[in-house]
mmCIF file of C-alpha atoms in Angstrom:
data_model
loop_
_atom_site.group_PDB
_atom_site.id
_atom_site.type_symbol
_atom_site.label_atom_id
_atom_site.label_comp_id
_atom_site.label_asym_id
_atom_site.label_seq_id
_atom_site.Cartn_x
_atom_site.Cartn_y
_atom_site.Cartn_z
ATOM 1 C CA UNK A 20 10.608 -12.393 -22.251
ATOM 2 C CA UNK A 21 8.955 -12.921 -19.040
ATOM 3 C CA UNK A 22 5.481 -11.283 -18.395
ATOM 4 C CA UNK A 23 6.897 -9.888 -15.344
ATOM 5 C CA UNK A 24 9.447 -7.932 -17.496
ATOM 6 C CA UNK A 25 9.185 -4.039 -16.967
ATOM 7 C CA UNK A 26 10.471 -1.822 -19.876
ATOM 8 C CA UNK A 27 8.769 1.304 -18.591
ATOM 9 C CA UNK A 28 5.688 0.434 -20.356
ATOM 10 C CA UNK A 29 2.822 2.571 -20.307
ATOM 11 C CA UNK A 30 0.190 2.012 -17.289
ATOM 12 C CA UNK A 31 -2.460 0.721 -19.552
ATOM 13 C CA UNK A 32 0.154 -1.783 -21.082
ATOM 14 C CA UNK A 33 1.323 -2.893 -17.609
ATOM 15 C CA UNK A 34 -2.482 -3.380 -16.525
ATOM 16 C CA UNK A 35 -3.128 -5.539 -19.542
ATOM 17 C CA UNK A 36 0.213 -7.589 -19.383
ATOM 18 C CA UNK A 37 0.243 -8.085 -15.749
ATOM 19 C CA UNK A 38 -3.287 -8.807 -15.663
ATOM 20 C CA UNK A 39 -4.237 -6.244 -12.859
ATOM 21 C CA UNK A 40 -7.642 -5.321 -11.639
ATOM 22 C CA UNK A 41 -8.761 -2.409 -9.558
ATOM 23 C CA UNK A 42 -7.572 -2.832 -5.515
ATOM 24 C CA UNK A 43 -10.156 -1.738 -2.916
ATOM 25 C CA UNK A 44 -7.400 -0.058 -1.336
ATOM 26 C CA UNK A 45 -6.970 1.952 -4.493
ATOM 27 C CA UNK A 46 -4.660 1.543 -7.599
ATOM 28 C CA UNK A 47 -4.335 -1.825 -9.122
ATOM 29 C CA UNK A 48 -3.096 -5.160 -8.329
ATOM 30 C CA UNK A 49 -2.734 -8.941 -9.115
ATOM 31 C CA UNK A 50 -1.837 -11.758 -6.551
ATOM 32 C CA UNK A 51 1.455 -13.271 -8.054
ATOM 33 C CA UNK A 52 2.238 -16.158 -5.664
ATOM 34 C CA UNK A 53 0.479 -17.867 -2.738
ATOM 35 C CA UNK A 54 2.840 -20.518 -1.169
ATOM 36 C CA UNK A 55 1.109 -23.965 -0.603
ATOM 37 C CA UNK A 56 3.031 -24.271 2.751
ATOM 38 C CA UNK A 57 0.954 -23.444 5.652
ATOM 39 C CA UNK A 58 1.841 -22.062 9.113
ATOM 40 C CA UNK A 59 -0.020 -21.483 12.245
ATOM 41 C CA UNK A 60 -1.477 -17.861 12.611
ATOM 42 C CA UNK A 61 -0.632 -16.309 16.065
ATOM 43 C CA UNK A 62 -3.447 -13.708 15.280
ATOM 44 C CA UNK A 63 -6.098 -15.344 13.342
ATOM 45 C CA UNK A 64 -9.628 -15.522 14.277
ATOM 46 C CA UNK A 65 -11.422 -18.849 14.862
ATOM 47 C CA UNK A 66 -11.521 -20.581 11.426
ATOM 48 C CA UNK A 67 -12.611 -23.963 10.175
ATOM 49 C CA UNK A 68 -8.971 -24.887 9.018
ATOM 50 C CA UNK A 69 -7.469 -24.326 12.308
ATOM 51 C CA UNK A 70 -6.132 -20.744 11.736
ATOM 52 C CA UNK A 71 -3.411 -21.477 9.158
ATOM 53 C CA UNK A 72 -1.780 -19.122 6.899
ATOM 54 C CA UNK A 73 0.235 -19.464 3.709
ATOM 55 C CA UNK A 74 3.905 -18.907 4.565
ATOM 56 C CA UNK A 75 3.577 -16.011 2.243
ATOM 57 C CA UNK A 76 1.878 -14.246 -0.394
ATOM 58 C CA UNK A 77 2.978 -11.524 -3.271
ATOM 59 C CA UNK A 78 1.216 -9.094 -5.343
ATOM 60 C CA UNK A 79 2.008 -6.423 -7.817
ATOM 61 C CA UNK A 80 0.678 -3.388 -6.788
ATOM 62 C CA UNK A 81 0.263 -0.173 -9.384
ATOM 63 C CA UNK A 82 -0.486 3.481 -8.620
ATOM 64 C CA UNK A 83 -1.185 5.684 -11.917
ATOM 65 C CA UNK A 84 -1.864 9.002 -12.888
ATOM 66 C CA UNK A 85 -5.573 8.346 -12.758
ATOM 67 C CA UNK A 86 -5.475 6.182 -9.747
ATOM 68 C CA UNK A 87 -2.730 8.078 -7.638
ATOM 69 C CA UNK A 88 -3.146 7.186 -4.149
ATOM 70 C CA UNK A 89 -4.359 4.311 -1.734
ATOM 71 C CA UNK A 90 -6.279 4.899 1.269
ATOM 72 C CA UNK A 91 -5.131 4.095 4.931
ATOM 73 C CA UNK A 92 -5.337 0.423 6.147
ATOM 74 C CA UNK A 93 -3.161 -1.955 8.163
ATOM 75 C CA UNK A 94 -2.259 -5.683 7.950
ATOM 76 C CA UNK A 95 -1.503 -7.875 11.200
ATOM 77 C CA UNK A 96 1.412 -9.404 8.851
ATOM 78 C CA UNK A 97 4.631 -7.783 8.042
ATOM 79 C CA UNK A 98 4.541 -6.507 4.473
ATOM 80 C CA UNK A 99 7.906 -5.993 2.280
ATOM 81 C CA UNK A 100 7.496 -3.412 -0.389
ATOM 82 C CA UNK A 101 10.012 -3.804 -3.417
ATOM 83 C CA UNK A 102 10.233 -0.714 -6.122
ATOM 84 C CA UNK A 103 10.100 -1.888 -10.015
ATOM 85 C CA UNK A 104 9.884 1.551 -11.263
ATOM 86 C CA UNK A 105 8.411 4.951 -10.456
ATOM 87 C CA UNK A 106 8.246 6.618 -7.136
ATOM 88 C CA UNK A 107 5.583 6.559 -4.499
ATOM 89 C CA UNK A 108 5.331 8.157 -1.018
ATOM 90 C CA UNK A 109 4.172 5.973 1.987
ATOM 91 C CA UNK A 110 2.661 7.668 5.104
ATOM 92 C CA UNK A 111 3.027 5.256 8.071
ATOM 93 C CA UNK A 112 1.385 5.542 11.414
ATOM 94 C CA UNK A 113 2.461 3.643 14.166
ATOM 95 C CA UNK A 114 -0.235 3.461 16.878
ATOM 96 C CA UNK A 115 1.126 4.705 20.562
ATOM 97 C CA UNK A 116 0.793 7.701 22.758
ATOM 98 C CA UNK A 117 1.552 9.660 20.884
ATOM 99 C CA UNK A 118 1.456 7.940 17.495
ATOM 100 C CA UNK A 119 4.465 8.104 15.288
ATOM 101 C CA UNK A 120 4.067 9.470 11.661
ATOM 102 C CA UNK A 121 6.881 8.575 9.052
ATOM 103 C CA UNK A 122 6.878 9.542 5.453
ATOM 104 C CA UNK A 123 9.081 7.515 3.198
ATOM 105 C CA UNK A 124 9.736 7.967 -0.629
ATOM 106 C CA UNK A 125 10.307 4.830 -2.586
ATOM 107 C CA UNK A 126 12.191 5.562 -5.535
ATOM 108 C CA UNK A 127 15.685 4.928 -7.371
ATOM 109 C CA UNK A 128 17.435 8.201 -6.092
ATOM 110 C CA UNK A 129 18.914 6.538 -3.118
ATOM 111 C CA UNK A 130 21.361 9.526 -2.845
ATOM 112 C CA UNK A 131 18.310 11.510 -2.064
ATOM 113 C CA UNK A 132 17.186 9.413 0.689
ATOM 114 C CA UNK A 133 14.488 7.474 -1.436
ATOM 115 C CA UNK A 134 14.223 3.531 -0.770
ATOM 116 C CA UNK A 135 14.020 0.678 -3.150
ATOM 117 C CA UNK A 136 12.598 -1.596 -0.207
ATOM 118 C CA UNK A 137 10.275 -0.744 2.418
ATOM 119 C CA UNK A 138 9.243 -3.220 5.221
ATOM 120 C CA UNK A 139 6.066 -2.362 7.183
ATOM 121 C CA UNK A 140 5.493 -4.288 10.412
ATOM 122 C CA UNK A 141 2.149 -5.673 11.490
ATOM 123 C CA UNK A 142 -0.282 -2.923 13.021
ATOM 124 C CA UNK A 143 1.089 0.033 11.328
ATOM 125 C CA UNK A 144 -1.400 2.084 9.399
ATOM 126 C CA UNK A 145 -0.213 2.960 5.978
ATOM 127 C CA UNK A 146 -1.150 4.947 2.828
ATOM 128 C CA UNK A 147 0.673 5.281 -0.498
ATOM 129 C CA UNK A 148 0.414 8.174 -3.114
ATOM 130 C CA UNK A 149 2.388 9.200 -5.968
ATOM 131 C CA UNK A 150 4.180 12.290 -5.186
ATOM 132 C CA UNK A 151 2.611 15.553 -6.032
ATOM 133 C CA UNK A 152 5.723 16.932 -8.024
ATOM 134 C CA UNK A 153 5.496 13.576 -10.217
ATOM 135 C CA UNK A 154 1.700 14.269 -11.113
ATOM 136 C CA UNK A 155 2.453 17.988 -11.846
ATOM 137 C CA UNK A 156 5.505 17.068 -13.831
ATOM 138 C CA UNK A 157 3.463 14.797 -16.098
ATOM 139 C CA UNK A 158 2.364 17.585 -18.684
ATOM 140 C CA UNK A 159 1.726 15.712 -22.090
ATOM 141 C CA UNK A 160 -0.651 12.530 -22.300
ATOM 142 C CA UNK A 161 2.264 10.460 -22.972
ATOM 143 C CA UNK A 162 3.945 11.279 -19.554
ATOM 144 C CA UNK A 163 0.528 10.943 -17.879
ATOM 145 C CA UNK A 164 0.156 7.455 -19.364
ATOM 146 C CA UNK A 165 3.657 6.603 -17.760
ATOM 147 C CA UNK A 166 3.273 8.293 -14.507
ATOM 148 C CA UNK A 167 2.956 5.948 -12.077
ATOM 149 C CA UNK A 168 4.834 3.422 -9.605
ATOM 150 C CA UNK A 169 4.982 -0.429 -9.755
ATOM 151 C CA UNK A 170 5.803 -2.387 -6.650
ATOM 152 C CA UNK A 171 5.605 -5.935 -5.271
ATOM 153 C CA UNK A 172 4.405 -6.444 -1.923
ATOM 154 C CA UNK A 173 5.267 -9.953 0.160
ATOM 155 C CA UNK A 174 3.123 -10.495 3.033
ATOM 156 C CA UNK A 175 4.191 -12.843 5.695
ATOM 157 C CA UNK A 176 2.368 -15.036 7.102
ATOM 158 C CA UNK A 177 0.370 -14.504 3.826
ATOM 159 C CA UNK A 178 -2.562 -12.174 3.300
ATOM 160 C CA UNK A 179 -5.965 -12.669 4.321
ATOM 161 C CA UNK A 180 -8.816 -10.341 4.565
ATOM 162 C CA UNK A 181 -9.305 -11.311 8.433
ATOM 163 C CA UNK A 182 -6.046 -9.740 8.973
ATOM 164 C CA UNK A 183 -6.570 -6.319 7.155
ATOM 165 C CA UNK A 184 -8.498 -3.348 8.197
ATOM 166 C CA UNK A 185 -9.229 -0.148 6.820
ATOM 167 C CA UNK A 186 -8.911 3.196 8.744
ATOM 168 C CA UNK A 187 -12.048 4.806 9.673
ATOM 169 C CA UNK A 188 -12.863 8.570 10.287
ATOM 170 C CA UNK A 189 -13.596 7.682 14.102
ATOM 171 C CA UNK A 190 -10.534 5.580 14.309
ATOM 172 C CA UNK A 191 -8.428 8.427 12.851
ATOM 173 C CA UNK A 192 -9.889 10.587 15.425
ATOM 174 C CA UNK A 193 -9.137 8.118 18.161
ATOM 175 C CA UNK A 194 -5.365 7.699 16.923
ATOM 176 C CA UNK A 195 -4.903 11.762 17.411
ATOM 177 C CA UNK A 196 -7.393 12.493 20.178
ATOM 178 C CA UNK A 197 -4.772 13.070 22.754
ATOM 179 C CA UNK A 198 -2.637 15.351 20.647
ATOM 180 C CA UNK A 199 -2.970 19.157 20.258
ATOM 181 C CA UNK A 200 -3.839 20.217 16.701
ATOM 182 C CA UNK A 201 -6.004 16.965 16.102
ATOM 183 C CA UNK A 202 -8.153 19.264 13.492
ATOM 184 C CA UNK A 203 -4.879 19.607 11.485
ATOM 185 C CA UNK A 204 -4.289 15.952 11.247
ATOM 186 C CA UNK A 205 -8.024 15.375 10.482
ATOM 187 C CA UNK A 206 -8.102 17.522 7.512
ATOM 188 C CA UNK A 207 -4.729 16.062 6.337
ATOM 189 C CA UNK A 208 -5.521 12.560 6.465
ATOM 190 C CA UNK A 209 -9.308 12.399 5.941
ATOM 191 C CA UNK A 210 -9.008 12.324 2.069
ATOM 192 C CA UNK A 211 -7.387 9.086 2.494
ATOM 193 C CA UNK A 212 -10.021 7.192 4.313
ATOM 194 C CA UNK A 213 -11.985 4.829 2.536
ATOM 195 C CA UNK A 214 -15.328 6.299 1.866
ATOM 196 C CA UNK A 215 -17.286 3.227 2.543
ATOM 197 C CA UNK A 216 -15.287 2.413 5.792
#
């Protein structure tokens, strides 16, 4: 059996089987592929390698009952999100005047508007979390051990930390400074700002 097979294992089993480690964005991850082919990066900072990027990279990303959300961050590259199991809610903020906020549920119930695939363009702030109903619905220890969401993320051009940024409190204020009710938005999103950012 492939080590990438998922039979609704417990989160602990997934973390062990997929060699996942804690992610600085929240949750758990493992890089599963980094293509050897390199392409010029249109937005890279000056680098000794001539500003090259892998054509694509991919990771597993897991949120669990105990690690139920990530924090707001953005990548310059486009990111493709593919659902394996569970449900996850993404909040997307596209900068602009005004900024555009979109909430998307990734899940298997396409009839209810859930998506199995989500494409997030470069420069869009994103944050993921397990829906509150799923956390509240996990009553027993067994249910809590299985509550979560596993996805694959494919980044192209490939992920590099130089192309990544965490949203800060001041950055959040700047996003919404021209809008009425900025205080409401700050209260809503501040819990999802990385504490050290």
